[in-house]
JSON list of C-alpha atoms and ligand atoms in Angstrom, two decimals:
[
{"chain": "M", "resi": 1, "resn": "MET", "atom": "CA", "xyz": [-44.18, 13.66, 83.07]},
{"chain": "M", "resi": 2, "resn": "ASN", "atom": "CA", "xyz": [-40.72, 11.95, 81.66]},
{"chain": "M", "resi": 3, "resn": "GLU", "atom": "CA", "xyz": [-38.67, 15.37, 82.85]},
{"chain": "M", "resi": 4, "resn": "PRO", "atom": "CA", "xyz": [-35.60, 14.19, 85.04]},
{"chain": "M", "resi": 5, "resn": "PRO", "atom": "CA", "xyz": [-36.71, 15.25, 89.12]},
{"chain": "M", "resi": 6, "resn": "ARG", "atom": "CA", "xyz": [-35.17, 18.96, 89.72]},
{"chain": "M", "resi": 7, "resn": "LEU", "atom": "CA", "xyz": [-35.84, 21.16, 92.84]},
{"chain": "M", "resi": 8, "resn": "SER", "atom": "CA", "xyz": [-38.16, 24.10, 92.35]},
{"chain": "M", "resi": 9, "resn": "ASP", "atom": "CA", "xyz": [-38.88, 27.41, 94.48]},
{"chain": "M", "resi": 10, "resn": "LEU", "atom": "CA", "xyz": [-42.51, 27.65, 95.32]},
{"chain": "M", "resi": 11, "resn": "HIS", "atom": "CA", "xyz": [-42.34, 31.26, 97.19]},
{"chain": "M", "resi": 12, "resn": "CYS", "atom": "CA", "xyz": [-39.20, 33.89, 96.46]},
{"chain": "M", "resi": 13, "resn": "HIS", "atom": "CA", "xyz": [-39.11, 37.62, 95.18]},
{"chain": "M", "resi": 14, "resn": "LEU", "atom": "CA", "xyz": [-36.63, 37.74, 92.04]},
{"chain": "M", "resi": 15, "resn": "ASP", "atom": "CA", "xyz": [-37.69, 41.78, 91.99]},
{"chain": "M", "resi": 16, "resn": "LEU", "atom": "CA", "xyz": [-36.23, 42.59, 95.18]},
{"chain": "M", "resi": 17, "resn": "PHE", "atom": "CA", "xyz": [-32.88, 40.89, 94.41]},
{"chain": "M", "resi": 18, "resn": "ALA", "atom": "CA", "xyz": [-30.26, 43.96, 93.81]},
{"chain": "M", "resi": 19, "resn": "ASN", "atom": "CA", "xyz": [-30.19, 43.15, 90.08]},
{"chain": "M", "resi": 20, "resn": "PRO", "atom": "CA", "xyz": [-33.67, 41.35, 89.51]},
{"chain": "M", "resi": 21, "resn": "GLU", "atom": "CA", "xyz": [-32.89, 40.95, 85.33]},
{"chain": "M", "resi": 22, "resn": "SER", "atom": "CA", "xyz": [-29.75, 38.56, 86.19]},
{"chain": "M", "resi": 23, "resn": "ALA", "atom": "CA", "xyz": [-31.78, 36.81, 89.18]},
{"chain": "M", "resi": 24, "resn": "PHE", "atom": "CA", "xyz": [-34.47, 36.05, 86.76]},
{"chain": "M", "resi": 25, "resn": "GLU", "atom": "CA", "xyz": [-31.81, 35.10, 83.85]},
{"chain": "M", "resi": 26, "resn": "GLU", "atom": "CA", "xyz": [-30.25, 32.97, 86.85]},
{"chain": "M", "resi": 27, "resn": "ARG", "atom": "CA", "xyz": [-32.74, 30.95, 87.53]},
{"chain": "M", "resi": 28, "resn": "GLU", "atom": "CA", "xyz": [-33.68, 29.97, 83.40]},
{"chain": "M", "resi": 29, "resn": "SER", "atom": "CA", "xyz": [-30.01, 28.98, 83.24]},
{"chain": "M", "resi": 30, "resn": "MET", "atom": "CA", "xyz": [-30.01, 26.80, 86.35]},
{"chain": "M", "resi": 31, "resn": "SER", "atom": "CA", "xyz": [-33.96, 25.31, 84.75]},
{"chain": "M", "resi": 32, "resn": "LEU", "atom": "CA", "xyz": [-34.97, 25.97, 88.70]},
{"chain": "M", "resi": 33, "resn": "TRP", "atom": "CA", "xyz": [-38.60, 26.19, 88.50]},
{"chain": "M", "resi": 34, "resn": "THR", "atom": "CA", "xyz": [-39.48, 29.35, 90.15]},
{"chain": "M", "resi": 35, "resn": "LEU", "atom": "CA", "xyz": [-42.68, 30.87, 91.43]},
{"chain": "M", "resi": 36, "resn": "SER", "atom": "CA", "xyz": [-41.29, 34.99, 91.76]},
{"chain": "M", "resi": 37, "resn": "VAL", "atom": "CA", "xyz": [-44.42, 36.39, 93.92]},
{"chain": "M", "resi": 38, "resn": "THR", "atom": "CA", "xyz": [-44.51, 39.96, 93.69]},
{"chain": "M", "resi": 39, "resn": "THR", "atom": "CA", "xyz": [-45.95, 42.50, 96.72]},
{"chain": "M", "resi": 40, "resn": "THR", "atom": "CA", "xyz": [-48.01, 45.12, 94.98]},
{"chain": "M", "resi": 41, "resn": "PRO", "atom": "CA", "xyz": [-49.95, 45.04, 91.53]},
{"chain": "M", "resi": 42, "resn": "ARG", "atom": "CA", "xyz": [-47.73, 47.67, 90.38]},
{"chain": "M", "resi": 43, "resn": "ALA", "atom": "CA", "xyz": [-44.81, 45.85, 89.64]},
{"chain": "M", "resi": 44, "resn": "TRP", "atom": "CA", "xyz": [-46.60, 43.39, 87.56]},
{"chain": "M", "resi": 45, "resn": "GLU", "atom": "CA", "xyz": [-45.86, 44.60, 84.24]},
{"chain": "M", "resi": 46, "resn": "GLN", "atom": "CA", "xyz": [-41.94, 44.61, 85.06]},
{"chain": "M", "resi": 47, "resn": "ASN", "atom": "CA", "xyz": [-42.16, 41.69, 86.08]},
{"chain": "M", "resi": 48, "resn": "GLN", "atom": "CA", "xyz": [-43.79, 40.08, 83.27]},
{"chain": "M", "resi": 49, "resn": "LYS", "atom": "CA", "xyz": [-41.19, 41.88, 81.33]},
{"chain": "M", "resi": 50, "resn": "TRP", "atom": "CA", "xyz": [-38.61, 40.05, 83.12]},
{"chain": "M", "resi": 51, "resn": "ALA", "atom": "CA", "xyz": [-40.50, 36.90, 83.00]},
{"chain": "M", "resi": 52, "resn": "ALA", "atom": "CA", "xyz": [-41.22, 37.01, 78.87]},
{"chain": "M", "resi": 53, "resn": "GLY", "atom": "CA", "xyz": [-39.97, 34.17, 77.20]},
{"chain": "M", "resi": 54, "resn": "ARG", "atom": "CA", "xyz": [-38.94, 31.77, 80.13]},
{"chain": "M", "resi": 55, "resn": "GLU", "atom": "CA", "xyz": [-39.85, 28.58, 80.64]},
{"chain": "M", "resi": 56, "resn": "PHE", "atom": "CA", "xyz": [-38.85, 28.36, 84.24]},
{"chain": "M", "resi": 57, "resn": "VAL", "atom": "CA", "xyz": [-39.70, 31.21, 85.75]},
{"chain": "M", "resi": 58, "resn": "GLN", "atom": "CA", "xyz": [-43.21, 32.37, 86.99]},
{"chain": "M", "resi": 59, "resn": "VAL", "atom": "CA", "xyz": [-44.67, 35.25, 88.16]},
{"chain": "M", "resi": 60, "resn": "GLY", "atom": "CA", "xyz": [-47.48, 35.85, 90.93]},
{"chain": "M", "resi": 61, "resn": "LEU", "atom": "CA", "xyz": [-49.94, 38.61, 91.10]},
{"chain": "M", "resi": 62, "resn": "GLY", "atom": "CA", "xyz": [-49.57, 40.18, 94.58]},
{"chain": "M", "resi": 63, "resn": "LEU", "atom": "CA", "xyz": [-50.78, 42.55, 97.03]},
{"chain": "M", "resi": 64, "resn": "HIS", "atom": "CA", "xyz": [-48.40, 41.52, 100.42]},
{"chain": "M", "resi": 65, "resn": "PRO", "atom": "CA", "xyz": [-51.00, 41.63, 103.84]},
{"chain": "M", "resi": 66, "resn": "GLU", "atom": "CA", "xyz": [-47.83, 43.80, 105.15]},
{"chain": "M", "resi": 67, "resn": "LEU", "atom": "CA", "xyz": [-48.32, 46.51, 102.80]},
{"chain": "M", "resi": 68, "resn": "VAL", "atom": "CA", "xyz": [-52.28, 46.46, 102.39]},
{"chain": "M", "resi": 69, "resn": "ALA", "atom": "CA", "xyz": [-52.62, 49.52, 105.23]},
{"chain": "M", "resi": 70, "resn": "GLU", "atom": "CA", "xyz": [-51.03, 51.67, 102.88]},
{"chain": "M", "resi": 71, "resn": "ARG", "atom": "CA", "xyz": [-51.83, 50.54, 99.61]},
{"chain": "M", "resi": 72, "resn": "ALA", "atom": "CA", "xyz": [-55.46, 48.94, 100.05]},
{"chain": "M", "resi": 73, "resn": "ASP", "atom": "CA", "xyz": [-56.60, 51.13, 97.02]},
{"chain": "M", "resi": 74, "resn": "GLU", "atom": "CA", "xyz": [-54.43, 49.34, 95.11]},
{"chain": "M", "resi": 75, "resn": "ILE", "atom": "CA", "xyz": [-56.87, 46.13, 95.01]},
{"chain": "M", "resi": 76, "resn": "GLY", "atom": "CA", "xyz": [-58.57, 48.07, 91.93]},
{"chain": "M", "resi": 77, "resn": "ARG", "atom": "CA", "xyz": [-55.22, 47.53, 89.63]},
{"chain": "M", "resi": 78, "resn": "TRP", "atom": "CA", "xyz": [-54.85, 43.72, 91.37]},
{"chain": "M", "resi": 79, "resn": "GLU", "atom": "CA", "xyz": [-58.57, 43.02, 90.26]},
{"chain": "M", "resi": 80, "resn": "SER", "atom": "CA", "xyz": [-57.78, 44.16, 86.74]},
{"chain": "M", "resi": 81, "resn": "LEU", "atom": "CA", "xyz": [-54.91, 42.60, 86.28]},
{"chain": "M", "resi": 82, "resn": "LEU", "atom": "CA", "xyz": [-55.79, 39.07, 87.50]},
{"chain": "M", "resi": 83, "resn": "PRO", "atom": "CA", "xyz": [-57.46, 37.45, 84.50]},
{"chain": "M", "resi": 84, "resn": "GLU", "atom": "CA", "xyz": [-53.34, 37.91, 83.11]},
{"chain": "M", "resi": 85, "resn": "ALA", "atom": "CA", "xyz": [-52.34, 35.88, 85.97]},
{"chain": "M", "resi": 86, "resn": "ARG", "atom": "CA", "xyz": [-52.27, 31.96, 86.55]},
{"chain": "M", "resi": 87, "resn": "PHE", "atom": "CA", "xyz": [-50.21, 32.49, 89.40]},
{"chain": "M", "resi": 88, "resn": "VAL", "atom": "CA", "xyz": [-51.19, 34.96, 92.41]},
{"chain": "M", "resi": 89, "resn": "GLY", "atom": "CA", "xyz": [-49.26, 35.99, 95.31]},
{"chain": "M", "resi": 90, "resn": "GLU", "atom": "CA", "xyz": [-47.95, 36.86, 97.81]},
{"chain": "M", "resi": 91, "resn": "ILE", "atom": "CA", "xyz": [-51.57, 37.66, 99.09]},
{"chain": "M", "resi": 92, "resn": "GLY", "atom": "CA", "xyz": [-52.59, 36.35, 102.54]},
{"chain": "M", "resi": 93, "resn": "LEU", "atom": "CA", "xyz": [-53.08, 38.02, 106.23]},
{"chain": "M", "resi": 94, "resn": "ASP", "atom": "CA", "xyz": [-50.44, 39.16, 108.69]},
{"chain": "M", "resi": 95, "resn": "GLY", "atom": "CA", "xyz": [-51.63, 39.08, 112.69]},
{"chain": "M", "resi": 96, "resn": "ARG", "atom": "CA", "xyz": [-48.34, 39.99, 114.08]},
{"chain": "M", "resi": 97, "resn": "ALA", "atom": "CA", "xyz": [-48.41, 42.74, 116.39]},
{"chain": "M", "resi": 98, "resn": "ARG", "atom": "CA", "xyz": [-47.34, 45.32, 114.12]},
{"chain": "M", "resi": 99, "resn": "ASN", "atom": "CA", "xyz": [-49.66, 44.63, 111.47]},
{"chain": "M", "resi": 100, "resn": "ARG", "atom": "CA", "xyz": [-52.66, 44.00, 113.78]},
{"chain": "M", "resi": 101, "resn": "PRO", "atom": "CA", "xyz": [-53.93, 47.57, 113.46]},
{"chain": "M", "resi": 102, "resn": "SER", "atom": "CA", "xyz": [-54.73, 46.76, 109.42]},
{"chain": "M", "resi": 103, "resn": "LEU", "atom": "CA", "xyz": [-56.23, 42.87, 110.06]},
{"chain": "M", "resi": 104, "resn": "GLN", "atom": "CA", "xyz": [-59.58, 44.33, 109.49]},
{"chain": "M", "resi": 105, "resn": "VAL", "atom": "CA", "xyz": [-58.59, 46.17, 106.01]},
{"chain": "M", "resi": 106, "resn": "GLN", "atom": "CA", "xyz": [-56.52, 42.74, 105.32]},
{"chain": "M", "resi": 107, "resn": "LYS", "atom": "CA", "xyz": [-59.41, 40.71, 106.03]},
{"chain": "M", "resi": 108, "resn": "ARG", "atom": "CA", "xyz": [-61.67, 42.67, 103.67]},
{"chain": "M", "resi": 109, "resn": "ILE", "atom": "CA", "xyz": [-58.94, 42.64, 100.59]},
{"chain": "M", "resi": 110, "resn": "PHE", "atom": "CA", "xyz": [-58.09, 38.89, 101.25]},
{"chain": "M", "resi": 111, "resn": "THR", "atom": "CA", "xyz": [-61.86, 38.01, 100.73]},
{"chain": "M", "resi": 112, "resn": "ARG", "atom": "CA", "xyz": [-62.16, 39.94, 98.12]},
{"chain": "M", "resi": 113, "resn": "MET", "atom": "CA", "xyz": [-59.41, 38.31, 96.23]},
{"chain": "M", "resi": 114, "resn": "LEU", "atom": "CA", "xyz": [-60.68, 34.79, 97.16]},
{"chain": "M", "resi": 115, "resn": "ASP", "atom": "CA", "xyz": [-63.85, 35.63, 96.08]},
{"chain": "M", "resi": 116, "resn": "LEU", "atom": "CA", "xyz": [-62.59, 36.60, 92.69]},
{"chain": "M", "resi": 117, "resn": "CYS", "atom": "CA", "xyz": [-59.99, 33.98, 92.28]},
{"chain": "M", "resi": 118, "resn": "ASP", "atom": "CA", "xyz": [-62.83, 31.69, 93.54]},
{"chain": "M", "resi": 119, "resn": "GLU", "atom": "CA", "xyz": [-64.91, 32.78, 90.40]},
{"chain": "M", "resi": 120, "resn": "THR", "atom": "CA", "xyz": [-62.40, 32.59, 87.59]},
{"chain": "M", "resi": 121, "resn": "GLY", "atom": "CA", "xyz": [-60.55, 29.52, 88.70]},
{"chain": "M", "resi": 122, "resn": "GLY", "atom": "CA", "xyz": [-57.69, 28.11, 87.28]},
{"chain": "M", "resi": 123, "resn": "LYS", "atom": "CA", "xyz": [-55.44, 29.69, 89.83]},
{"chain": "M", "resi": 124, "resn": "ILE", "atom": "CA", "xyz": [-52.43, 28.71, 92.03]},
{"chain": "M", "resi": 125, "resn": "LEU", "atom": "CA", "xyz": [-52.20, 31.03, 95.15]},
{"chain": "M", "resi": 126, "resn": "SER", "atom": "CA", "xyz": [-49.25, 31.54, 96.96]},
{"chain": "M", "resi": 127, "resn": "VAL", "atom": "CA", "xyz": [-50.24, 32.62, 100.64]},
{"chain": "M", "resi": 128, "resn": "HIS", "atom": "CA", "xyz": [-48.74, 34.09, 103.94]},
{"chain": "M", "resi": 129, "resn": "SER", "atom": "CA", "xyz": [-50.90, 33.85, 107.05]},
{"chain": "M", "resi": 130, "resn": "ALA", "atom": "CA", "xyz": [-47.89, 34.66, 109.97]},
{"chain": "M", "resi": 131, "resn": "GLY", "atom": "CA", "xyz": [-49.77, 35.63, 113.26]},
{"chain": "M", "resi": 132, "resn": "ALA", "atom": "CA", "xyz": [-53.19, 34.53, 111.72]},
{"chain": "M", "resi": 133, "resn": "ALA", "atom": "CA", "xyz": [-53.00, 31.10, 110.15]},
{"chain": "M", "resi": 134, "resn": "SER", "atom": "CA", "xyz": [-56.50, 30.06, 111.51]},
{"chain": "M", "resi": 135, "resn": "GLU", "atom": "CA", "xyz": [-58.19, 33.35, 110.16]},
{"chain": "M", "resi": 136, "resn": "VAL", "atom": "CA", "xyz": [-56.62, 32.50, 106.73]},
{"chain": "M", "resi": 137, "resn": "VAL", "atom": "CA", "xyz": [-57.56, 28.50, 106.49]},
{"chain": "M", "resi": 138, "resn": "ASP", "atom": "CA", "xyz": [-60.98, 30.08, 107.80]},
{"chain": "M", "resi": 139, "resn": "LEU", "atom": "CA", "xyz": [-61.25, 31.81, 104.63]},
{"chain": "M", "resi": 140, "resn": "ILE", "atom": "CA", "xyz": [-59.59, 30.12, 102.27]},
{"chain": "M", "resi": 141, "resn": "GLN", "atom": "CA", "xyz": [-62.62, 27.07, 103.28]},
{"chain": "M", "resi": 142, "resn": "SER", "atom": "CA", "xyz": [-65.21, 29.54, 103.32]},
{"chain": "M", "resi": 143, "resn": "ARG", "atom": "CA", "xyz": [-64.23, 31.53, 100.04]},
{"chain": "M", "resi": 144, "resn": "LEU", "atom": "CA", "xyz": [-62.65, 29.03, 97.37]},
{"chain": "M", "resi": 145, "resn": "ARG", "atom": "CA", "xyz": [-65.94, 27.02, 97.37]},
{"chain": "M", "resi": 146, "resn": "SER", "atom": "CA", "xyz": [-65.57, 26.07, 93.76]},
{"chain": "M", "resi": 147, "resn": "GLY", "atom": "CA", "xyz": [-62.46, 23.61, 93.99]},
{"chain": "M", "resi": 148, "resn": "GLY", "atom": "CA", "xyz": [-61.20, 25.31, 90.72]},
{"chain": "M", "resi": 149, "resn": "CYS", "atom": "CA", "xyz": [-57.67, 26.99, 92.26]},
{"chain": "M", "resi": 150, "resn": "ARG", "atom": "CA", "xyz": [-55.04, 25.49, 94.57]},
{"chain": "M", "resi": 151, "resn": "VAL", "atom": "CA", "xyz": [-53.46, 27.09, 97.17]},
{"chain": "M", "resi": 152, "resn": "VAL", "atom": "CA", "xyz": [-49.77, 26.54, 98.79]},
{"chain": "M", "resi": 153, "resn": "LEU", "atom": "CA", "xyz": [-49.59, 27.90, 102.25]},
{"chain": "M", "resi": 154, "resn": "HIS", "atom": "CA", "xyz": [-45.77, 29.74, 102.37]},
{"chain": "M", "resi": 155, "resn": "TRP", "atom": "CA", "xyz": [-44.26, 29.75, 105.70]},
{"chain": "M", "resi": 156, "resn": "PHE", "atom": "CA", "xyz": [-46.92, 28.30, 107.60]},
{"chain": "M", "resi": 157, "resn": "SER", "atom": "CA", "xyz": [-46.19, 28.24, 111.38]},
{"chain": "M", "resi": 158, "resn": "GLY", "atom": "CA", "xyz": [-50.02, 28.05, 112.61]},
{"chain": "M", "resi": 159, "resn": "SER", "atom": "CA", "xyz": [-51.34, 24.85, 115.13]},
{"chain": "M", "resi": 160, "resn": "SER", "atom": "CA", "xyz": [-51.58, 21.23, 114.04]},
{"chain": "M", "resi": 161, "resn": "SER", "atom": "CA", "xyz": [-54.94, 21.86, 113.97]},
{"chain": "M", "resi": 162, "resn": "SER", "atom": "CA", "xyz": [-54.89, 24.92, 111.69]},
{"chain": "M", "resi": 163, "resn": "ALA", "atom": "CA", "xyz": [-52.50, 22.61, 109.49]},
{"chain": "M", "resi": 164, "resn": "ARG", "atom": "CA", "xyz": [-54.41, 19.66, 109.50]},
{"chain": "M", "resi": 165, "resn": "LEU", "atom": "CA", "xyz": [-57.80, 21.66, 108.33]},
{"chain": "M", "resi": 166, "resn": "ALA", "atom": "CA", "xyz": [-56.02, 23.15, 105.61]},
{"chain": "M", "resi": 167, "resn": "ALA", "atom": "CA", "xyz": [-54.38, 19.78, 104.50]},
{"chain": "M", "resi": 168, "resn": "GLU", "atom": "CA", "xyz": [-58.00, 18.17, 104.73]},
{"chain": "M", "resi": 169, "resn": "PHE", "atom": "CA", "xyz": [-59.03, 20.95, 102.20]},
{"chain": "M", "resi": 170, "resn": "GLY", "atom": "CA", "xyz": [-56.10, 20.19, 99.73]},
{"chain": "M", "resi": 171, "resn": "CYS", "atom": "CA", "xyz": [-53.72, 22.94, 100.96]},
{"chain": "M", "resi": 172, "resn": "PHE", "atom": "CA", "xyz": [-50.04, 22.48, 99.47]},
{"chain": "M", "resi": 173, "resn": "PHE", "atom": "CA", "xyz": [-47.39, 23.67, 101.99]},
{"chain": "M", "resi": 174, "resn": "SER", "atom": "CA", "xyz": [-44.05, 25.21, 100.76]},
{"chain": "M", "resi": 175, "resn": "ILE", "atom": "CA", "xyz": [-41.12, 24.43, 103.26]},
{"chain": "M", "resi": 176, "resn": "ASN", "atom": "CA", "xyz": [-38.15, 26.90, 103.71]},
{"chain": "M", "resi": 177, "resn": "ALA", "atom": "CA", "xyz": [-35.04, 26.53, 105.10]},
{"chain": "M", "resi": 178, "resn": "ARG", "atom": "CA", "xyz": [-36.30, 28.76, 108.78]},
{"chain": "M", "resi": 179, "resn": "MET", "atom": "CA", "xyz": [-38.59, 25.94, 109.57]},
{"chain": "M", "resi": 180, "resn": "LEU", "atom": "CA", "xyz": [-36.52, 23.23, 110.00]},
{"chain": "M", "resi": 181, "resn": "ASP", "atom": "CA", "xyz": [-36.42, 22.89, 113.59]},
{"chain": "M", "resi": 182, "resn": "SER", "atom": "CA", "xyz": [-37.10, 19.56, 114.57]},
{"chain": "M", "resi": 183, "resn": "THR", "atom": "CA", "xyz": [-40.35, 20.27, 116.52]},
{"chain": "M", "resi": 184, "resn": "THR", "atom": "CA", "xyz": [-41.89, 22.92, 114.14]},
{"chain": "M", "resi": 185, "resn": "LEU", "atom": "CA", "xyz": [-41.17, 20.70, 111.01]},
{"chain": "M", "resi": 186, "resn": "SER", "atom": "CA", "xyz": [-42.07, 17.31, 112.94]},
{"chain": "M", "resi": 187, "resn": "ARG", "atom": "CA", "xyz": [-45.35, 18.75, 114.09]},
{"chain": "M", "resi": 188, "resn": "LEU", "atom": "CA", "xyz": [-45.98, 19.81, 110.50]},
{"chain": "M", "resi": 189, "resn": "LEU", "atom": "CA", "xyz": [-45.02, 16.43, 109.25]},
{"chain": "M", "resi": 190, "resn": "GLU", "atom": "CA", "xyz": [-47.57, 14.64, 111.47]},
{"chain": "M", "resi": 191, "resn": "VAL", "atom": "CA", "xyz": [-50.65, 16.44, 109.96]},
{"chain": "M", "resi": 192, "resn": "VAL", "atom": "CA", "xyz": [-49.93, 17.13, 106.24]},
{"chain": "M", "resi": 193, "resn": "PRO", "atom": "CA", "xyz": [-49.47, 14.40, 103.75]},
{"chain": "M", "resi": 194, "resn": "THR", "atom": "CA", "xyz": [-46.25, 14.02, 102.42]},
{"chain": "M", "resi": 195, "resn": "GLU", "atom": "CA", "xyz": [-47.84, 14.82, 98.98]},
{"chain": "M", "resi": 196, "resn": "ARG", "atom": "CA", "xyz": [-48.27, 18.09, 99.58]},
{"chain": "M", "resi": 197, "resn": "LEU", "atom": "CA", "xyz": [-45.19, 18.81, 100.56]},
{"chain": "M", "resi": 198, "resn": "LEU", "atom": "CA", "xyz": [-43.12, 21.72, 98.06]},
{"chain": "M", "resi": 199, "resn": "ILE", "atom": "CA", "xyz": [-40.31, 23.50, 98.90]},
{"chain": "M", "resi": 200, "resn": "GLU", "atom": "CA", "xyz": [-39.21, 27.48, 98.94]},
{"chain": "M", "resi": 201, "resn": "SER", "atom": "CA", "xyz": [-36.36, 29.98, 99.69]},
{"chain": "M", "resi": 202, "resn": "ASP", "atom": "CA", "xyz": [-38.49, 33.06, 99.92]},
{"chain": "M", "resi": 203, "resn": "ALA", "atom": "CA", "xyz": [-35.14, 34.53, 98.95]},
{"chain": "M", "resi": 204, "resn": "PRO", "atom": "CA", "xyz": [-33.85, 37.51, 99.70]},
{"chain": "M", "resi": 205, "resn": "PHE", "atom": "CA", "xyz": [-35.32, 37.76, 102.72]},
{"chain": "M", "resi": 206, "resn": "LEU", "atom": "CA", "xyz": [-33.86, 34.43, 104.40]},
{"chain": "M", "resi": 207, "resn": "ARG", "atom": "CA", "xyz": [-30.41, 35.71, 104.27]},
{"chain": "M", "resi": 208, "resn": "GLY", "atom": "CA", "xyz": [-28.41, 38.53, 104.20]},
{"chain": "M", "resi": 209, "resn": "ASP", "atom": "CA", "xyz": [-26.44, 37.57, 100.96]},
{"chain": "M", "resi": 210, "resn": "GLY", "atom": "CA", "xyz": [-28.75, 39.37, 98.41]},
{"chain": "M", "resi": 211, "resn": "GLY", "atom": "CA", "xyz": [-30.41, 35.60, 97.33]},
{"chain": "M", "resi": 212, "resn": "LYS", "atom": "CA", "xyz": [-26.98, 33.75, 96.27]},
{"chain": "M", "resi": 213, "resn": "GLY", "atom": "CA", "xyz": [-27.19, 30.95, 99.23]},
{"chain": "M", "resi": 214, "resn": "VAL", "atom": "CA", "xyz": [-30.77, 29.99, 97.33]},
{"chain": "M", "resi": 215, "resn": "LEU", "atom": "CA", "xyz": [-29.37, 26.60, 96.05]},
{"chain": "M", "resi": 216, "resn": "ASP", "atom": "CA", "xyz": [-27.62, 25.89, 99.74]},
{"chain": "M", "resi": 217, "resn": "ASP", "atom": "CA", "xyz": [-31.05, 26.62, 101.64]},
{"chain": "M", "resi": 218, "resn": "LEU", "atom": "CA", "xyz": [-33.44, 24.43, 98.91]},
{"chain": "M", "resi": 219, "resn": "GLU", "atom": "CA", "xyz": [-30.49, 21.61, 99.34]},
{"chain": "M", "resi": 220, "resn": "LYS", "atom": "CA", "xyz": [-30.98, 22.16, 103.54]},
{"chain": "M", "resi": 221, "resn": "VAL", "atom": "CA", "xyz": [-34.54, 21.67, 103.69]},
{"chain": "M", "resi": 222, "resn": "VAL", "atom": "CA", "xyz": [-34.46, 18.67, 101.13]},
{"chain": "M", "resi": 223, "resn": "ARG", "atom": "CA", "xyz": [-31.93, 17.29, 103.79]},
{"chain": "M", "resi": 224, "resn": "VAL", "atom": "CA", "xyz": [-33.80, 17.36, 106.34]},
{"chain": "M", "resi": 225, "resn": "LEU", "atom": "CA", "xyz": [-36.92, 16.55, 105.06]},
{"chain": "M", "resi": 226, "resn": "SER", "atom": "CA", "xyz": [-35.33, 13.23, 104.06]},
{"chain": "M", "resi": 227, "resn": "GLN", "atom": "CA", "xyz": [-34.45, 12.72, 107.65]},
{"chain": "M", "resi": 228, "resn": "GLN", "atom": "CA", "xyz": [-37.44, 13.26, 108.97]},
{"chain": "M", "resi": 229, "resn": "LEU", "atom": "CA", "xyz": [-39.40, 11.16, 106.19]},
{"chain": "M", "resi": 230, "resn": "GLY", "atom": "CA", "xyz": [-36.55, 8.45, 105.89]},
{"chain": "M", "resi": 231, "resn": "LEU", "atom": "CA", "xyz": [-36.26, 9.02, 102.37]},
{"chain": "M", "resi": 232, "resn": "SER", "atom": "CA", "xyz": [-32.94, 9.45, 100.21]},
{"chain": "M", "resi": 233, "resn": "ARG", "atom": "CA", "xyz": [-32.30, 12.96, 98.81]},
{"chain": "M", "resi": 234, "resn": "ALA", "atom": "CA", "xyz": [-33.04, 11.76, 95.60]},
{"chain": "M", "resi": 235, "resn": "GLY", "atom": "CA", "xyz": [-36.66, 10.16, 97.11]},
{"chain": "M", "resi": 236, "resn": "VAL", "atom": "CA", "xyz": [-37.85, 13.77, 98.47]},
{"chain": "M", "resi": 237, "resn": "VAL", "atom": "CA", "xyz": [-36.44, 15.02, 95.23]},
{"chain": "M", "resi": 238, "resn": "GLN", "atom": "CA", "xyz": [-38.67, 13.38, 93.09]},
{"chain": "M", "resi": 239, "resn": "LEU", "atom": "CA", "xyz": [-41.56, 14.04, 96.17]},
{"chain": "M", "resi": 240, "resn": "VAL", "atom": "CA", "xyz": [-40.81, 17.35, 95.63]},
{"chain": "M", "resi": 241, "resn": "HIS", "atom": "CA", "xyz": [-41.29, 17.03, 91.84]},
{"chain": "M", "resi": 242, "resn": "ASP", "atom": "CA", "xyz": [-44.34, 14.83, 91.77]},
{"chain": "M", "resi": 243, "resn": "ASN", "atom": "CA", "xyz": [-46.00, 17.50, 94.21]},
{"chain": "M", "resi": 244, "resn": "HIS", "atom": "CA", "xyz": [-44.80, 20.23, 91.92]},
{"chain": "M", "resi": 245, "resn": "GLY", "atom": "CA", "xyz": [-46.16, 18.61, 89.09]},
{"chain": "M", "resi": 246, "resn": "ARG", "atom": "CA", "xyz": [-49.73, 18.13, 91.06]},
{"chain": "M", "resi": 247, "resn": "LEU", "atom": "CA", "xyz": [-49.56, 21.25, 91.97]},
{"chain": "M", "resi": 248, "resn": "LEU", "atom": "CA", "xyz": [-49.70, 22.39, 88.34]},
{"chain": "M", "resi": 249, "resn": "GLY", "atom": "CA", "xyz": [-52.14, 19.70, 87.08]},
{"chain": "N", "resi": 1, "resn": "MN", "atom": "MN1", "xyz": [-42.32, 36.24, 100.73]}
]
């Protein structure tokens, strides 16, 4: 690849911005490669329209674990759209107290999704694992057996041993501006090889500004990674750019 290295955003929700259409347009005009995930398969069609013809914005087909309790019946729709999708997300498990009651249903749905992705192959998954990291890593290891899909763990906050298992399996990790406190990040960097690091904004959720501070947030991640890894800013941008290329392979 001869393109100059640039920042990318491996997990955000452009369809939840106040003005989604202009959010898609803005990413394109900034040449900021973006994976915009969805939280329900009902959003797919409209998101595909917003993304049509764009080079820098890709849409993920999702069913967010926090919505599964109410929307488990949308799995059928998700399945029927899967052949159209190269990117999948936001999917995963959420085991935090408020979502515990639906954890069994979440597991059933997530397992089904992983099985279908594994069968089809060629998918890139952005996976949520808040409060359920070890369960998520277990399922990824046991269900994605063919090796035909790649996984990005979004906002990973699990234990070092879960991170190590995930890294050994080949997972990537997308780092956002809320993960930068030194102990969280340095523990992760101890076990995750640098060639698996990516960056994300999770906009518009990290700030109350409707997603305006995206570049600031991405730059903040780059800055902290450069301190922790002992690389220049340009070195981190190049690293993340190369990793992104590897992910898309
Ligand atoms: Mn998200």
